[in-house]
Amino acid sequence: MRIFSGIRPTGNIHIGNYLGAVKQWIELQKKNECVFCIVDMHAITTPYDVKEMQKNIIDAASIYLAAGVDPEKSIIFVQSGVKEHAELAWLLGTITPMGELSRMTQFKEKSKQHKDYINAGLFNYPVLMAADILLYKGEAVPVGKDQEQHVELARTIAKKFNQKFGNIFPEPETILPKSGAKIMSLTDPKKKMSKSDDAKSYISLFDTPEDITKKIMAASTDSGKDIIYNITKKPGISNLLMIYSLLTDEPTKKIEEKFKGKGYGEFKKSLAEVVINYLEPFRRKQKELQTRDVYVKELLNKGKSRAETIAKTTMQEVREKMGLG
Ligand code: TYM
């Protein structure tokens, strides 16, 4: 199967992004042809710091590599380097109903969050995302729950294109992780963990051990003392249990037993240790790659030319089908 997925290089990629998306990629790359993109053109649809962008791109590459994406096997590249993404997005925009785009939850949320930055790019975000996937004829898209709606729209767009111009695109399917598709905020466990919220609400993959401990110890918990997985009654502790379970591969039941009769404090201390140890390779890779930018650029350039070969072939087909050029 051809797999496509991506992350916005925003500089604060967090444990929710890892558990919802990247962790799945590593399994999938064993048996599939994978394309993993650093989607910088999506990152500019909300306010950003131009001076930070290159560092953020290298950081995103560090995350892919530290997590175990194999650049010899899978394609890793930066979206804006392959011009065909923008071209296909424009063409697909002409068959995407405005009504569908205005129904997108992410657009509604982000326009509320950035009232003075509601731009056409933000509105068209899902069209560019459909272009990303379809350019590589992606059949499956491993993402977290919040992106399911966008992948569904990509399916609708693929279907519409095929009906109107001729059958060239597979209809991509979402792959959600069995658990961890929606990691919640540490400070408000009824909301999903999000890059755009306060830094106390998420654990960045590059947080220092001190910050990780502080954030976990301060994480919102629920009334009562028992460590029990129950999302409705105990959303805070359940979220922490889920993170513990996903990072240790221990079922939540086993963790509940381990901490039976012990307080939240002890559980949180142990979780902080688990998270610190798990994220150590990420911090190490970030440090290493910051001093090896020639190596990273070379790696991303290789990825770019592999991606371009596929993208150019698809675009030729698309232009022909649409009677362009
Ligand atoms: P981004 O950078 O916002 O998110 C990257 C991935 O992290 C997942 N995610 C979560 N998973 C679990 N719990 C959370 N709290 C959580 N928050 C985020 C997201 O679902 C996503 O998989 N629009 C995409 C980037 C993109 C893309 C694509 C993805 C652009 N083009 C084509 C797939 C295919 C996004 O949300 O990025």
Coordinates of C-alpha atoms and ligand atoms in Angstrom, one line a residue:
M1 CA 0.0 0.0 0.0
R2 CA 1.1 3.6 -0.6
I3 CA 0.9 5.5 2.7
F4 CA 1.1 9.3 3.1
S5 CA 1.2 11.4 6.2
G6 CA 2.7 14.6 7.5
I7 CA 3.2 17.0 10.4
R8 CA 3.3 20.8 10.5
P9 CA 6.7 22.1 11.6
T10 CA 5.5 24.4 14.3
G11 CA 8.3 24.0 16.8
N12 CA 6.3 22.4 19.5
I13 CA 5.4 19.0 18.2
H14 CA 4.0 17.1 21.2
I15 CA 3.4 13.7 22.6
G16 CA -0.1 13.7 21.1
N17 CA 1.3 14.1 17.6
Y18 CA 3.7 11.3 18.3
L19 CA 1.2 8.8 19.8
G20 CA -1.6 9.7 17.3
A21 CA 0.5 9.7 14.2
V22 CA 4.2 9.1 14.1
K23 CA 4.2 5.9 16.3
Q24 CA 1.9 4.3 13.7
W25 CA 4.2 5.2 10.8
I26 CA 7.0 3.1 12.2
E27 CA 4.9 -0.1 12.1
L28 CA 3.5 0.8 8.7
Q29 CA 6.8 1.5 7.0
K30 CA 7.8 -2.2 7.6
K31 CA 5.3 -3.5 4.9
N32 CA 4.3 -0.4 2.9
E33 CA 5.7 2.2 0.6
C34 CA 5.6 5.3 2.8
V35 CA 5.8 9.1 2.1
F36 CA 6.3 11.3 5.2
C37 CA 6.1 15.0 4.6
I38 CA 7.1 18.0 6.7
V39 CA 4.1 20.2 5.7
D40 CA 5.5 23.8 5.9
M41 CA 2.9 25.2 3.6
H42 CA 0.2 24.1 6.1
A43 CA 2.2 25.6 9.0
I44 CA 2.0 29.1 7.5
T45 CA -1.8 29.2 7.6
T46 CA -1.7 30.3 11.2
P47 CA 0.6 33.0 12.7
Y48 CA 4.3 31.9 12.7
D49 CA 7.8 33.3 13.1
V50 CA 9.7 33.3 9.8
K51 CA 13.0 33.2 11.6
E52 CA 12.1 30.0 13.4
M53 CA 10.8 28.1 10.3
Q54 CA 14.1 26.5 9.2
K55 CA 14.9 25.3 12.7
N56 CA 11.4 23.9 13.0
I57 CA 11.8 22.0 9.8
I58 CA 15.1 20.4 11.1
D59 CA 13.4 19.6 14.4
A60 CA 10.5 17.9 12.6
A61 CA 13.1 15.8 10.6
S62 CA 14.8 15.0 14.0
I63 CA 11.5 13.7 15.3
Y64 CA 10.9 11.5 12.2
L65 CA 14.4 10.0 12.5
A66 CA 14.4 9.6 16.3
A67 CA 11.1 7.9 16.2
G68 CA 12.5 5.4 13.7
V69 CA 11.4 6.5 10.2
D70 CA 14.0 4.9 7.9
P71 CA 15.0 7.5 5.3
E72 CA 16.5 4.8 3.0
K73 CA 13.1 3.0 2.9
S74 CA 10.5 5.8 3.4
I75 CA 10.5 9.2 1.7
I76 CA 11.0 12.1 4.0
F77 CA 10.8 15.6 2.4
V78 CA 9.6 19.2 2.8
Q79 CA 6.3 20.0 1.2
S80 CA 7.2 23.4 -0.3
G81 CA 10.2 21.9 -2.1
V82 CA 7.9 20.0 -4.4
K83 CA 5.9 22.6 -6.3
E84 CA 3.3 20.1 -7.6
H85 CA 1.6 20.2 -4.1
A86 CA 0.5 23.8 -4.8
E87 CA -0.4 23.1 -8.4
L88 CA -2.6 20.1 -7.6
A89 CA -4.2 22.0 -4.7
W90 CA -5.3 24.8 -7.1
L91 CA -6.8 22.3 -9.5
L92 CA -8.6 20.3 -6.8
G93 CA -9.9 23.6 -5.4
T94 CA -12.0 24.0 -8.5
I95 CA -14.0 20.8 -7.7
T96 CA -14.2 21.3 -4.0
P97 CA -17.5 22.8 -2.8
M98 CA -17.1 25.9 -0.5
G99 CA -19.9 24.4 1.7
E100 CA -17.8 21.3 2.5
L101 CA -14.8 23.5 3.5
S102 CA -16.9 25.7 5.7
R103 CA -18.1 22.7 7.6
M104 CA -14.6 21.7 8.6
T105 CA -14.2 21.6 12.4
Q106 CA -10.5 22.7 12.3
F107 CA -11.3 25.7 10.2
K108 CA -14.0 26.8 12.7
E109 CA -11.7 26.2 15.7
K110 CA -8.7 28.0 14.2
S111 CA -10.7 30.9 13.0
K112 CA -12.0 31.4 16.5
Q113 CA -8.5 31.1 17.9
H114 CA -6.9 33.6 15.4
K115 CA -9.7 36.1 14.7
D116 CA -7.4 38.5 12.9
Y117 CA -5.7 35.8 10.8
I118 CA -8.6 34.1 9.0
N119 CA -7.0 33.8 5.6
A120 CA -8.0 31.9 2.4
G121 CA -5.1 29.5 3.0
L122 CA -6.7 28.4 6.3
F123 CA -10.0 27.9 4.5
N124 CA -8.3 25.9 1.7
Y125 CA -6.1 23.9 4.2
P126 CA -8.0 20.6 3.5
V127 CA -7.7 21.0 -0.2
L128 CA -3.9 21.2 0.1
M129 CA -4.0 18.2 2.4
A130 CA -6.0 16.3 -0.3
A131 CA -3.4 17.3 -2.9
D132 CA -0.6 16.0 -0.6
I133 CA -2.2 12.6 -0.4
L134 CA -3.5 12.3 -4.0
L135 CA -0.2 13.5 -5.6
Y136 CA 1.3 10.3 -4.4
K137 CA -1.8 8.3 -5.0
G138 CA -1.9 7.6 -1.2
E139 CA -4.2 4.8 -0.3
A140 CA -4.0 5.1 3.5
V141 CA -3.3 8.0 5.8
P142 CA -2.2 7.4 9.4
V143 CA -3.3 10.4 11.5
G144 CA -4.9 11.3 14.8
K145 CA -8.7 11.6 15.3
D146 CA -8.8 15.3 14.6
Q147 CA -7.7 14.8 11.0
E148 CA -10.2 12.2 10.1
Q149 CA -12.6 14.8 8.7
H150 CA -9.9 16.1 6.4
V151 CA -9.1 12.7 5.1
E152 CA -12.8 12.0 4.4
L153 CA -12.9 15.2 2.4
A154 CA -9.8 14.0 0.5
R155 CA -11.9 10.9 -0.4
T156 CA -14.8 13.0 -1.6
I157 CA -12.5 15.1 -3.7
A158 CA -10.8 11.9 -5.2
K159 CA -14.2 10.4 -6.0
K160 CA -15.4 13.6 -7.6
F161 CA -12.2 13.9 -9.7
N162 CA -12.4 10.3 -10.9
Q163 CA -16.1 10.7 -11.9
K164 CA -15.5 14.0 -13.7
F165 CA -12.2 13.5 -15.4
G166 CA -11.4 9.8 -15.4
N167 CA -10.3 7.3 -12.8
I168 CA -6.8 8.0 -11.6
F169 CA -6.9 8.4 -7.8
P170 CA -7.4 5.8 -5.1
E171 CA -9.9 6.9 -2.4
P172 CA -7.7 7.3 0.6
E173 CA -8.6 5.7 3.9
T174 CA -7.8 7.0 7.4
I175 CA -5.8 4.8 9.7
L176 CA -6.3 5.6 13.4
P177 CA -4.3 4.1 16.1
K178 CA -6.2 1.5 18.2
S179 CA -5.7 3.7 21.2
G180 CA -4.1 7.2 21.5
A181 CA -6.0 8.7 18.5
K182 CA -6.9 11.6 20.8
I183 CA -4.5 12.5 23.6
M184 CA -6.1 15.1 25.8
S185 CA -4.7 18.3 27.3
L186 CA -2.8 18.0 30.6
T187 CA -4.5 21.1 32.0
D188 CA -8.0 20.5 30.6
P189 CA -8.6 16.8 29.9
K190 CA -11.9 17.5 28.2
K191 CA -10.0 19.2 25.3
K192 CA -7.5 17.5 23.0
M193 CA -3.8 18.2 23.5
S194 CA -3.0 21.0 21.1
K195 CA 0.1 22.9 19.9
S196 CA -1.7 26.2 20.0
D197 CA -2.6 26.0 23.7
D198 CA -0.5 27.0 26.7
A199 CA 2.8 25.1 26.9
K200 CA 1.7 23.6 30.3
S201 CA -1.0 21.7 28.5
Y202 CA 1.3 19.5 26.4
I203 CA 4.6 17.7 26.6
S204 CA 6.8 18.7 23.7
L205 CA 9.0 15.9 22.4
F206 CA 12.0 18.0 23.2
D207 CA 11.0 19.2 26.7
T208 CA 13.7 19.0 29.3
P209 CA 13.3 16.3 32.1
E210 CA 12.6 19.2 34.6
D211 CA 9.8 20.6 32.4
I212 CA 8.3 17.1 31.9
T213 CA 8.3 16.5 35.6
K214 CA 6.7 19.9 36.4
K215 CA 4.0 19.5 33.7
I216 CA 3.0 16.0 34.8
M217 CA 3.0 16.8 38.5
A218 CA 0.8 19.8 37.8
A219 CA -1.5 17.9 35.4
S220 CA -5.2 18.1 36.2
T221 CA -6.5 15.0 37.9
D222 CA -10.0 14.2 39.2
S223 CA -11.7 13.9 42.6
G224 CA -11.0 10.8 44.6
K225 CA -7.7 9.0 44.9
D226 CA -8.0 5.9 42.9
I227 CA -6.1 5.3 39.7
I228 CA -8.8 3.9 37.5
Y229 CA -9.3 4.2 33.7
N230 CA -12.7 5.7 33.3
I231 CA -12.9 8.5 30.7
T232 CA -16.3 9.9 31.7
K233 CA -15.7 9.9 35.5
K234 CA -12.0 10.4 35.6
P235 CA -10.9 12.1 32.3
G236 CA -7.6 13.5 33.8
I237 CA -6.3 10.3 35.3
S238 CA -7.5 8.2 32.3
N239 CA -5.5 10.4 29.9
L240 CA -2.4 10.0 32.0
L241 CA -3.0 6.2 32.3
M242 CA -3.4 6.1 28.5
I243 CA 0.0 7.9 28.0
Y244 CA 1.6 5.6 30.5
S245 CA 0.2 2.5 28.7
L246 CA 1.1 3.6 25.2
L247 CA 4.7 4.4 26.2
T248 CA 5.3 1.2 28.2
D249 CA 3.1 -1.2 26.1
E250 CA 1.5 -2.2 29.4
P251 CA -2.4 -2.5 29.4
T252 CA -4.1 0.1 31.6
K253 CA -5.5 -2.7 33.8
K254 CA -2.0 -3.8 34.7
I255 CA -1.0 -0.2 35.5
E256 CA -4.1 0.2 37.7
E257 CA -3.1 -2.8 39.7
K258 CA 0.5 -1.6 40.0
F259 CA -0.7 1.6 41.6
K260 CA -3.6 0.2 43.7
G261 CA -3.7 1.9 47.1
K262 CA -1.0 4.4 46.0
G263 CA -1.8 8.1 45.5
Y264 CA -1.8 10.3 42.4
G265 CA 1.6 11.7 43.4
E266 CA 3.4 8.4 43.2
F267 CA 1.7 7.5 39.9
K268 CA 2.6 10.9 38.4
K269 CA 6.2 10.6 39.5
S270 CA 6.5 7.2 37.9
L271 CA 4.8 8.5 34.7
A272 CA 7.3 11.4 34.6
E273 CA 10.1 8.9 34.7
V274 CA 8.6 6.9 31.9
V275 CA 8.1 9.9 29.7
I276 CA 11.6 11.3 30.4
N277 CA 13.2 8.0 29.5
Y278 CA 11.0 7.5 26.4
L279 CA 11.8 11.0 25.0
E280 CA 15.5 10.9 25.7
P281 CA 16.4 9.8 22.1
F282 CA 14.3 12.7 20.7
R283 CA 16.4 15.3 22.7
R284 CA 19.6 13.5 21.7
K285 CA 18.6 13.5 18.0
Q286 CA 17.7 17.1 18.1
K287 CA 21.0 18.1 19.6
E288 CA 22.9 15.9 17.1
L289 CA 21.1 17.2 14.0
Q290 CA 21.4 20.8 15.0
T291 CA 25.1 20.4 14.4
R292 CA 24.8 18.3 11.3
D293 CA 22.6 20.5 9.1
V294 CA 24.5 19.5 5.9
Y295 CA 23.5 15.9 6.5
V296 CA 19.9 16.8 7.2
K297 CA 19.7 19.0 4.1
E298 CA 21.2 16.2 2.0
L299 CA 18.7 13.7 3.4
L300 CA 15.8 16.0 2.7
N301 CA 17.0 16.7 -0.8
K302 CA 17.2 13.0 -1.6
G303 CA 13.7 12.7 -0.3
K304 CA 12.6 15.7 -2.4
S305 CA 13.9 14.1 -5.6
R306 CA 12.2 10.8 -4.9
A307 CA 9.0 12.6 -4.1
E308 CA 9.3 14.8 -7.2
T309 CA 9.6 11.8 -9.5
I310 CA 6.2 10.5 -8.3
A311 CA 4.6 13.9 -8.1
K312 CA 5.6 14.9 -11.7
T313 CA 4.1 11.7 -13.2
T314 CA 0.8 12.2 -11.4
M315 CA 0.6 15.9 -12.5
Q316 CA 1.2 14.9 -16.1
E317 CA -1.7 12.5 -15.8
V318 CA -3.9 15.1 -14.0
R319 CA -3.2 17.9 -16.6
E320 CA -4.0 15.5 -19.4
K321 CA -7.2 14.4 -17.8
M322 CA -8.3 18.0 -17.2
G323 CA -7.4 19.1 -20.7
L324 CA -4.7 21.6 -19.5
G325 CA -1.3 22.6 -20.7
Ligands
TYM1 P1 -0.5 18.5 12.8 O1 0.9 18.9 12.7 O2 -1.5 19.4 13.4 O3 -0.7 17.1 13.5 C1 0.1 16.0 13.2 C2 -0.5 14.7 13.6 O4 -0.8 14.7 15.0 C3 -2.1 14.2 15.2 N1 -2.6 14.8 16.5 C4 -3.0 14.1 17.6 N2 -3.1 12.8 17.8 C5 -3.6 12.4 19.0 N3 -3.9 13.2 20.0 C6 -3.8 14.6 19.8 N4 -4.1 15.4 20.8 C7 -3.3 15.1 18.6 N5 -3.1 16.3 18.1 C8 -2.6 16.1 16.8 C9 -2.9 14.8 14.0 O5 -4.1 14.1 13.8 C10 -1.9 14.5 12.9 O6 -2.0 13.2 12.4 N6 -3.2 18.6 8.8 C11 -2.2 17.6 9.3 C12 -0.9 17.7 8.6 C13 -1.1 17.2 7.2 C14 -1.3 15.9 6.7 C15 -1.4 16.0 5.3 C16 -1.6 14.7 7.4 C17 -0.9 18.0 6.1 N7 -1.1 17.2 4.9 C18 -1.7 14.8 4.5 C19 -1.8 13.6 6.6 C20 -1.9 13.6 5.2 C21 -2.1 18.0 10.8 O7 -3.0 18.0 11.5 O8 -0.9 18.3 11.3

